[in-house]
């Protein structure tokens, strides 16, 4: 049943500024699935003078907003309900739809069943929730199809709830389900929700290491494009047409096997380069696997470099102008040469836990912490902390962008920051 939330309870506007959308932000990591934004002239520091608006949300969620033209879409909780919400670029809530129910909180409220982020192609909005409901809506909020993935593929056996976000291309929606009761990668027809293919992804992973919270991504372009799946001790590349596994790499566990080495952070891709994190201060791999077949663990022709420790545990890497940036859970930022693996710096930006993934816009890194602090760091080989800004409540989501406006989703509200 659809339900419209009262406008008066959902919108708290500081002011209204007509804004034109430029670049779409259709995926939680942006249009290139890489955390890179085209936004310009963003403020380095902000107070009330750079807060364009602030809209109260019905409940917390760690999912990241997405943007298409002049609309913002996000998922959230509202008590036991799980919602999809549409806003305009002035922060006004246009509609809300109840998609599922049965919310559950994890890790003292850090996460819940609205952890996966939505995605869109401009025709439909695709949502996935920790209840297992995968659903598509048209741009006005009318439901097009839904699939109960727990009923179809097995009850979720995962400690902290499903959090991986769906991935789409021109034909398909891709969804990995890696947990105690399934090790599957599935492709759906994004127009109808029909299953197109389903492949088993065998693994020797044990106990919690079978659980993956990482989202799928693409590597390569055109005919070489592959689907990358990260979890259960390995990273693997798959054929988009049929899901066939093309290659896989281990080397992500420690020498003494750790059965609690679950993967949370999503790898990053740039051209033919794939940066693969692991878990719990473990290794980071730089691979070029587009031509690879079979098990390539440790093979020098595909392994560009490896760091034996220092992985981010939750925030995803970002690659920009030949540099790899890793922000770990404690706010330590590491800058690495993408080709050689040389470390240019490793510096602490903040002391509190980081859950959202870093983004880059206009030559600056934006890092979000759970205590509401956003650190701004200059890109480049030399560490320069430009500013730290504080919002009122915790941030688990990653930043998103609508034109030259940055969207920050906190526990209680959606904030828009930019030049007035």
mmCIF file of N, CA and C in Angstrom, residues 150-242:
data_model
loop_
_atom_site.group_PDB
_atom_site.id
_atom_site.type_symbol
_atom_site.label_atom_id
_atom_site.label_comp_id
_atom_site.label_asym_id
_atom_site.label_seq_id
_atom_site.Cartn_x
_atom_site.Cartn_y
_atom_site.Cartn_z
ATOM 1 N N UNK A 150 14.316 -12.767 -0.837
ATOM 2 C CA UNK A 150 14.462 -13.774 0.221
ATOM 3 C C UNK A 150 13.598 -14.998 -0.074
ATOM 4 N N UNK A 151 12.379 -14.784 -0.537
ATOM 5 C CA UNK A 151 11.517 -15.914 -0.873
ATOM 6 C C UNK A 151 12.066 -16.701 -2.055
ATOM 7 N N UNK A 152 12.645 -15.979 -3.021
ATOM 8 C CA UNK A 152 13.082 -16.651 -4.241
ATOM 9 C C UNK A 152 14.458 -17.295 -4.100
ATOM 10 N N UNK A 153 15.373 -16.635 -3.363
ATOM 11 C CA UNK A 153 16.764 -17.097 -3.367
ATOM 12 C C UNK A 153 17.288 -17.529 -2.000
ATOM 13 N N UNK A 154 16.482 -17.422 -0.969
ATOM 14 C CA UNK A 154 16.913 -17.894 0.340
ATOM 15 C C UNK A 154 16.948 -16.794 1.382
ATOM 16 N N UNK A 155 16.578 -17.156 2.603
ATOM 17 C CA UNK A 155 16.580 -16.214 3.717
ATOM 18 C C UNK A 155 17.981 -15.668 3.942
ATOM 19 N N UNK A 156 18.082 -14.364 4.154
ATOM 20 C CA UNK A 156 19.384 -13.730 4.339
ATOM 21 C C UNK A 156 20.025 -14.211 5.641
ATOM 22 N N UNK A 157 21.217 -14.727 5.522
ATOM 23 C CA UNK A 157 22.008 -15.125 6.681
ATOM 24 C C UNK A 157 23.238 -14.248 6.753
ATOM 25 N N UNK A 158 23.087 -13.069 7.342
ATOM 26 C CA UNK A 158 24.169 -12.084 7.356
ATOM 27 C C UNK A 158 24.044 -11.272 8.639
ATOM 28 N N UNK A 159 25.148 -11.030 9.308
ATOM 29 C CA UNK A 159 25.106 -10.492 10.664
ATOM 30 C C UNK A 159 24.498 -9.095 10.760
ATOM 31 N N UNK A 160 24.872 -8.202 9.831
ATOM 32 C CA UNK A 160 24.510 -6.795 9.988
ATOM 33 C C UNK A 160 23.580 -6.281 8.895
ATOM 34 N N UNK A 161 22.846 -7.191 8.257
ATOM 35 C CA UNK A 161 21.851 -6.784 7.282
ATOM 36 C C UNK A 161 22.430 -6.535 5.904
ATOM 37 N N UNK A 162 21.658 -6.838 4.890
ATOM 38 C CA UNK A 162 22.068 -6.604 3.508
ATOM 39 C C UNK A 162 22.247 -5.101 3.270
ATOM 40 N N UNK A 163 23.358 -4.725 2.630
ATOM 41 C CA UNK A 163 23.586 -3.294 2.372
ATOM 42 C C UNK A 163 24.083 -3.009 0.967
ATOM 43 N N UNK A 164 24.317 -4.042 0.141
ATOM 44 C CA UNK A 164 24.828 -3.776 -1.201
ATOM 45 C C UNK A 164 23.739 -3.171 -2.082
ATOM 46 N N UNK A 165 24.159 -2.208 -2.913
ATOM 47 C CA UNK A 165 23.232 -1.473 -3.778
ATOM 48 C C UNK A 165 23.173 -2.108 -5.162
ATOM 49 N N UNK A 166 22.004 -2.144 -5.795
ATOM 50 C CA UNK A 166 21.906 -2.705 -7.144
ATOM 51 C C UNK A 166 22.647 -1.848 -8.166
ATOM 52 N N UNK A 167 23.003 -2.483 -9.278
ATOM 53 C CA UNK A 167 23.756 -1.842 -10.359
ATOM 54 C C UNK A 167 23.006 -2.086 -11.662
ATOM 55 N N UNK A 168 22.908 -1.065 -12.510
ATOM 56 C CA UNK A 168 22.175 -1.216 -13.767
ATOM 57 C C UNK A 168 23.036 -0.806 -14.956
ATOM 58 N N UNK A 169 22.702 -1.369 -16.123
ATOM 59 C CA UNK A 169 23.208 -0.866 -17.395
ATOM 60 C C UNK A 169 22.002 -0.673 -18.307
ATOM 61 N N UNK A 170 22.195 -0.715 -19.621
ATOM 62 C CA UNK A 170 21.075 -0.411 -20.511
ATOM 63 C C UNK A 170 20.026 -1.517 -20.557
ATOM 64 N N UNK A 171 20.360 -2.727 -20.107
ATOM 65 C CA UNK A 171 19.422 -3.842 -20.184
ATOM 66 C C UNK A 171 19.089 -4.466 -18.836
ATOM 67 N N UNK A 172 20.088 -4.552 -17.971
ATOM 68 C CA UNK A 172 19.961 -5.422 -16.807
ATOM 69 C C UNK A 172 20.166 -4.688 -15.485
ATOM 70 N N UNK A 173 19.647 -5.304 -14.444
ATOM 71 C CA UNK A 173 19.948 -4.928 -13.068
ATOM 72 C C UNK A 173 20.708 -6.089 -12.447
ATOM 73 N N UNK A 174 21.859 -5.784 -11.832
ATOM 74 C CA UNK A 174 22.728 -6.812 -11.265
ATOM 75 C C UNK A 174 22.676 -6.751 -9.744
ATOM 76 N N UNK A 175 22.607 -7.943 -9.126
ATOM 77 C CA UNK A 175 22.507 -8.005 -7.674
ATOM 78 C C UNK A 175 23.234 -9.240 -7.158
ATOM 79 N N UNK A 176 24.314 -9.071 -6.385
ATOM 80 C CA UNK A 176 24.938 -10.212 -5.721
ATOM 81 C C UNK A 176 24.263 -10.473 -4.375
ATOM 82 N N UNK A 177 24.122 -11.735 -4.034
ATOM 83 C CA UNK A 177 23.621 -12.151 -2.724
ATOM 84 C C UNK A 177 24.633 -13.131 -2.145
ATOM 85 N N UNK A 178 25.490 -12.631 -1.278
ATOM 86 C CA UNK A 178 26.580 -13.425 -0.714
ATOM 87 C C UNK A 178 26.422 -13.455 0.801
ATOM 88 N N UNK A 179 25.929 -14.576 1.299
ATOM 89 C CA UNK A 179 25.706 -14.729 2.738
ATOM 90 C C UNK A 179 25.653 -16.221 3.054
ATOM 91 N N UNK A 180 25.260 -16.579 4.272
ATOM 92 C CA UNK A 180 25.295 -17.979 4.687
ATOM 93 C C UNK A 180 24.435 -18.885 3.825
ATOM 94 N N UNK A 181 23.319 -18.377 3.321
ATOM 95 C CA UNK A 181 22.350 -19.218 2.627
ATOM 96 C C UNK A 181 22.342 -19.048 1.117
ATOM 97 N N UNK A 182 23.237 -18.246 0.588
ATOM 98 C CA UNK A 182 23.330 -18.057 -0.864
ATOM 99 C C UNK A 182 24.698 -17.492 -1.213
ATOM 100 N N UNK A 183 25.227 -17.945 -2.333
ATOM 101 C CA UNK A 183 26.431 -17.370 -2.929
ATOM 102 C C UNK A 183 26.114 -17.197 -4.411
ATOM 103 N N UNK A 184 25.237 -16.243 -4.699
ATOM 104 C CA UNK A 184 24.668 -16.072 -6.030
ATOM 105 C C UNK A 184 24.951 -14.684 -6.586
ATOM 106 N N UNK A 185 25.058 -14.616 -7.906
ATOM 107 C CA UNK A 185 25.043 -13.349 -8.632
ATOM 108 C C UNK A 185 23.892 -13.449 -9.627
ATOM 109 N N UNK A 186 23.023 -12.432 -9.642
ATOM 110 C CA UNK A 186 21.777 -12.512 -10.401
ATOM 111 C C UNK A 186 21.629 -11.274 -11.273
ATOM 112 N N UNK A 187 21.117 -11.474 -12.474
ATOM 113 C CA UNK A 187 20.768 -10.361 -13.359
ATOM 114 C C UNK A 187 19.278 -10.414 -13.655
ATOM 115 N N UNK A 188 18.632 -9.255 -13.559
ATOM 116 C CA UNK A 188 17.205 -9.128 -13.831
ATOM 117 C C UNK A 188 16.996 -8.223 -15.044
ATOM 118 N N UNK A 189 15.924 -8.479 -15.787
ATOM 119 C CA UNK A 189 15.481 -7.538 -16.808
ATOM 120 C C UNK A 189 14.995 -6.291 -16.081
ATOM 121 N N UNK A 190 15.633 -5.171 -16.353
ATOM 122 C CA UNK A 190 15.297 -3.992 -15.548
ATOM 123 C C UNK A 190 13.929 -3.411 -15.907
ATOM 124 N N UNK A 191 13.349 -3.805 -17.050
ATOM 125 C CA UNK A 191 12.017 -3.321 -17.414
ATOM 126 C C UNK A 191 10.903 -4.121 -16.753
ATOM 127 N N UNK A 192 11.151 -5.421 -16.536
ATOM 128 C CA UNK A 192 10.080 -6.301 -16.061
ATOM 129 C C UNK A 192 10.365 -6.957 -14.717
ATOM 130 N N UNK A 193 11.627 -7.011 -14.313
ATOM 131 C CA UNK A 193 11.992 -7.719 -13.094
ATOM 132 C C UNK A 193 12.202 -9.204 -13.293
ATOM 133 N N UNK A 194 12.072 -9.694 -14.525
ATOM 134 C CA UNK A 194 12.278 -11.117 -14.791
ATOM 135 C C UNK A 194 13.748 -11.483 -14.619
ATOM 136 N N UNK A 195 13.999 -12.655 -14.073
ATOM 137 C CA UNK A 195 15.377 -13.128 -13.941
ATOM 138 C C UNK A 195 15.930 -13.485 -15.318
ATOM 139 N N UNK A 196 17.098 -12.935 -15.652
ATOM 140 C CA UNK A 196 17.759 -13.227 -16.922
ATOM 141 C C UNK A 196 18.813 -14.304 -16.760
ATOM 142 N N UNK A 197 19.564 -14.231 -15.701
ATOM 143 C CA UNK A 197 20.503 -15.298 -15.375
ATOM 144 C C UNK A 197 20.837 -15.283 -13.892
ATOM 145 N N UNK A 198 21.303 -16.419 -13.432
ATOM 146 C CA UNK A 198 21.722 -16.581 -12.039
ATOM 147 C C UNK A 198 22.888 -17.550 -12.027
ATOM 148 N N UNK A 199 23.995 -17.144 -11.429
ATOM 149 C CA UNK A 199 25.160 -18.019 -11.363
ATOM 150 C C UNK A 199 25.584 -18.198 -9.914
ATOM 151 N N UNK A 200 26.023 -19.413 -9.614
ATOM 152 C CA UNK A 200 26.614 -19.689 -8.317
ATOM 153 C C UNK A 200 28.056 -19.199 -8.327
ATOM 154 N N UNK A 201 28.486 -18.694 -7.210
ATOM 155 C CA UNK A 201 29.852 -18.178 -7.072
ATOM 156 C C UNK A 201 30.532 -18.979 -5.960
ATOM 157 N N UNK A 202 31.172 -20.080 -6.307
ATOM 158 C CA UNK A 202 31.755 -20.952 -5.281
ATOM 159 C C UNK A 202 32.881 -20.267 -4.524
ATOM 160 N N UNK A 203 33.030 -20.656 -3.278
ATOM 161 C CA UNK A 203 34.055 -20.048 -2.432
ATOM 162 C C UNK A 203 34.403 -21.001 -1.309
ATOM 163 N N UNK A 204 35.636 -20.891 -0.840
ATOM 164 C CA UNK A 204 36.084 -21.646 0.331
ATOM 165 C C UNK A 204 35.949 -20.821 1.605
ATOM 166 N N UNK A 205 35.329 -19.662 1.519
ATOM 167 C CA UNK A 205 35.191 -18.789 2.686
ATOM 168 C C UNK A 205 34.397 -19.493 3.787
ATOM 169 N N UNK A 206 34.743 -19.162 5.020
ATOM 170 C CA UNK A 206 34.106 -19.789 6.171
ATOM 171 C C UNK A 206 33.500 -18.739 7.095
ATOM 172 N N UNK A 207 32.436 -19.111 7.744
ATOM 173 C CA UNK A 207 31.775 -18.312 8.763
ATOM 174 C C UNK A 207 31.446 -16.901 8.237
ATOM 175 N N UNK A 208 31.801 -15.869 8.991
ATOM 176 C CA UNK A 208 31.405 -14.515 8.602
ATOM 177 C C UNK A 208 32.070 -14.060 7.310
ATOM 178 N N UNK A 209 33.165 -14.679 6.933
ATOM 179 C CA UNK A 209 33.830 -14.302 5.685
ATOM 180 C C UNK A 209 32.954 -14.581 4.462
ATOM 181 N N UNK A 210 31.894 -15.367 4.621
ATOM 182 C CA UNK A 210 30.945 -15.599 3.527
ATOM 183 C C UNK A 210 30.002 -14.419 3.325
ATOM 184 N N UNK A 211 29.978 -13.491 4.275
ATOM 185 C CA UNK A 211 29.063 -12.355 4.203
ATOM 186 C C UNK A 211 29.726 -11.208 3.448
ATOM 187 N N UNK A 212 29.042 -10.650 2.477
ATOM 188 C CA UNK A 212 29.565 -9.486 1.763
ATOM 189 C C UNK A 212 28.548 -8.357 1.790
ATOM 190 N N UNK A 213 29.044 -7.163 2.115
ATOM 191 C CA UNK A 213 28.233 -5.949 2.130
ATOM 192 C C UNK A 213 28.608 -5.033 0.961
ATOM 193 N N UNK A 214 29.566 -5.461 0.140
ATOM 194 C CA UNK A 214 30.084 -4.638 -0.952
ATOM 195 C C UNK A 214 29.126 -4.636 -2.137
ATOM 196 N N UNK A 215 29.075 -3.516 -2.832
ATOM 197 C CA UNK A 215 28.214 -3.381 -4.009
ATOM 198 C C UNK A 215 28.959 -3.793 -5.272
ATOM 199 N N UNK A 216 28.237 -4.246 -6.301
ATOM 200 C CA UNK A 216 28.875 -4.562 -7.582
ATOM 201 C C UNK A 216 29.276 -3.288 -8.314
ATOM 202 N N UNK A 217 30.190 -3.428 -9.263
ATOM 203 C CA UNK A 217 30.598 -2.302 -10.102
ATOM 204 C C UNK A 217 31.046 -2.820 -11.456
ATOM 205 N N UNK A 218 31.271 -1.901 -12.389
ATOM 206 C CA UNK A 218 31.754 -2.255 -13.715
ATOM 207 C C UNK A 218 33.238 -1.951 -13.829
ATOM 208 N N UNK A 219 33.913 -2.747 -14.663
ATOM 209 C CA UNK A 219 35.303 -2.491 -15.039
ATOM 210 C C UNK A 219 35.392 -2.562 -16.552
ATOM 211 N N UNK A 220 36.043 -1.561 -17.172
ATOM 212 C CA UNK A 220 36.203 -1.554 -18.611
ATOM 213 C C UNK A 220 35.016 -0.937 -19.330
ATOM 214 N N UNK A 221 35.158 -0.809 -20.649
ATOM 215 C CA UNK A 221 34.131 -0.185 -21.474
ATOM 216 C C UNK A 221 33.820 -1.057 -22.681
ATOM 217 N N UNK A 222 32.659 -0.815 -23.277
ATOM 218 C CA UNK A 222 32.291 -1.494 -24.511
ATOM 219 C C UNK A 222 32.257 -2.999 -24.363
ATOM 220 N N UNK A 223 32.815 -3.691 -25.363
ATOM 221 C CA UNK A 223 32.785 -5.152 -25.373
ATOM 222 C C UNK A 223 33.614 -5.764 -24.254
ATOM 223 N N UNK A 224 34.558 -5.003 -23.702
ATOM 224 C CA UNK A 224 35.399 -5.526 -22.626
ATOM 225 C C UNK A 224 34.784 -5.351 -21.239
ATOM 226 N N UNK A 225 33.690 -4.674 -21.161
ATOM 227 C CA UNK A 225 33.125 -4.350 -19.847
ATOM 228 C C UNK A 225 32.760 -5.616 -19.072
ATOM 229 N N UNK A 226 33.103 -5.617 -17.801
ATOM 230 C CA UNK A 226 32.841 -6.754 -16.928
ATOM 231 C C UNK A 226 32.108 -6.303 -15.669
ATOM 232 N N UNK A 227 31.411 -7.249 -15.067
ATOM 233 C CA UNK A 227 30.780 -7.049 -13.769
ATOM 234 C C UNK A 227 31.745 -7.526 -12.693
ATOM 235 N N UNK A 228 32.027 -6.667 -11.718
ATOM 236 C CA UNK A 228 32.955 -7.006 -10.643
ATOM 237 C C UNK A 228 32.165 -7.296 -9.372
ATOM 238 N N UNK A 229 32.453 -8.456 -8.779
ATOM 239 C CA UNK A 229 31.803 -8.891 -7.547
ATOM 240 C C UNK A 229 32.877 -9.107 -6.485
ATOM 241 N N UNK A 230 32.622 -8.590 -5.290
ATOM 242 C CA UNK A 230 33.615 -8.579 -4.215
ATOM 243 C C UNK A 230 33.015 -9.217 -2.969
ATOM 244 N N UNK A 231 33.603 -10.319 -2.525
ATOM 245 C CA UNK A 231 33.100 -10.940 -1.311
ATOM 246 C C UNK A 231 33.513 -12.387 -1.194
ATOM 247 N N UNK A 232 33.356 -12.949 0.011
ATOM 248 C CA UNK A 232 33.681 -14.352 0.277
ATOM 249 C C UNK A 232 35.137 -14.649 -0.059
ATOM 250 N N UNK A 233 36.027 -13.762 0.375
ATOM 251 C CA UNK A 233 37.485 -13.911 0.281
ATOM 252 C C UNK A 233 38.074 -13.608 -1.088
ATOM 253 N N UNK A 234 37.241 -13.357 -2.120
ATOM 254 C CA UNK A 234 37.786 -13.145 -3.461
ATOM 255 C C UNK A 234 37.065 -11.995 -4.161
ATOM 256 N N UNK A 235 37.744 -11.459 -5.192
ATOM 257 C CA UNK A 235 37.115 -10.540 -6.130
ATOM 258 C C UNK A 235 37.066 -11.257 -7.471
ATOM 259 N N UNK A 236 35.987 -11.051 -8.243
ATOM 260 C CA UNK A 236 35.836 -11.788 -9.495
ATOM 261 C C UNK A 236 35.232 -10.905 -10.573
ATOM 262 N N UNK A 237 35.549 -11.235 -11.836
ATOM 263 C CA UNK A 237 35.001 -10.546 -12.992
ATOM 264 C C UNK A 237 34.066 -11.467 -13.753
ATOM 265 N N UNK A 238 32.918 -10.942 -14.213
ATOM 266 C CA UNK A 238 31.882 -11.768 -14.826
ATOM 267 C C UNK A 238 31.421 -11.188 -16.154
ATOM 268 N N UNK A 239 31.055 -12.083 -17.067
ATOM 269 C CA UNK A 239 30.461 -11.706 -18.343
ATOM 270 C C UNK A 239 29.083 -11.107 -18.099
ATOM 271 N N UNK A 240 28.802 -9.969 -18.724
ATOM 272 C CA UNK A 240 27.532 -9.295 -18.486
ATOM 273 C C UNK A 240 26.350 -10.043 -19.092
ATOM 274 N N UNK A 241 26.584 -10.763 -20.186
ATOM 275 C CA UNK A 241 25.488 -11.406 -20.901
ATOM 276 C C UNK A 241 24.956 -12.640 -20.192
ATOM 277 N N UNK A 242 25.853 -13.378 -19.527
ATOM 278 C CA UNK A 242 25.417 -14.649 -18.936
ATOM 279 C C UNK A 242 25.903 -14.884 -17.507
#
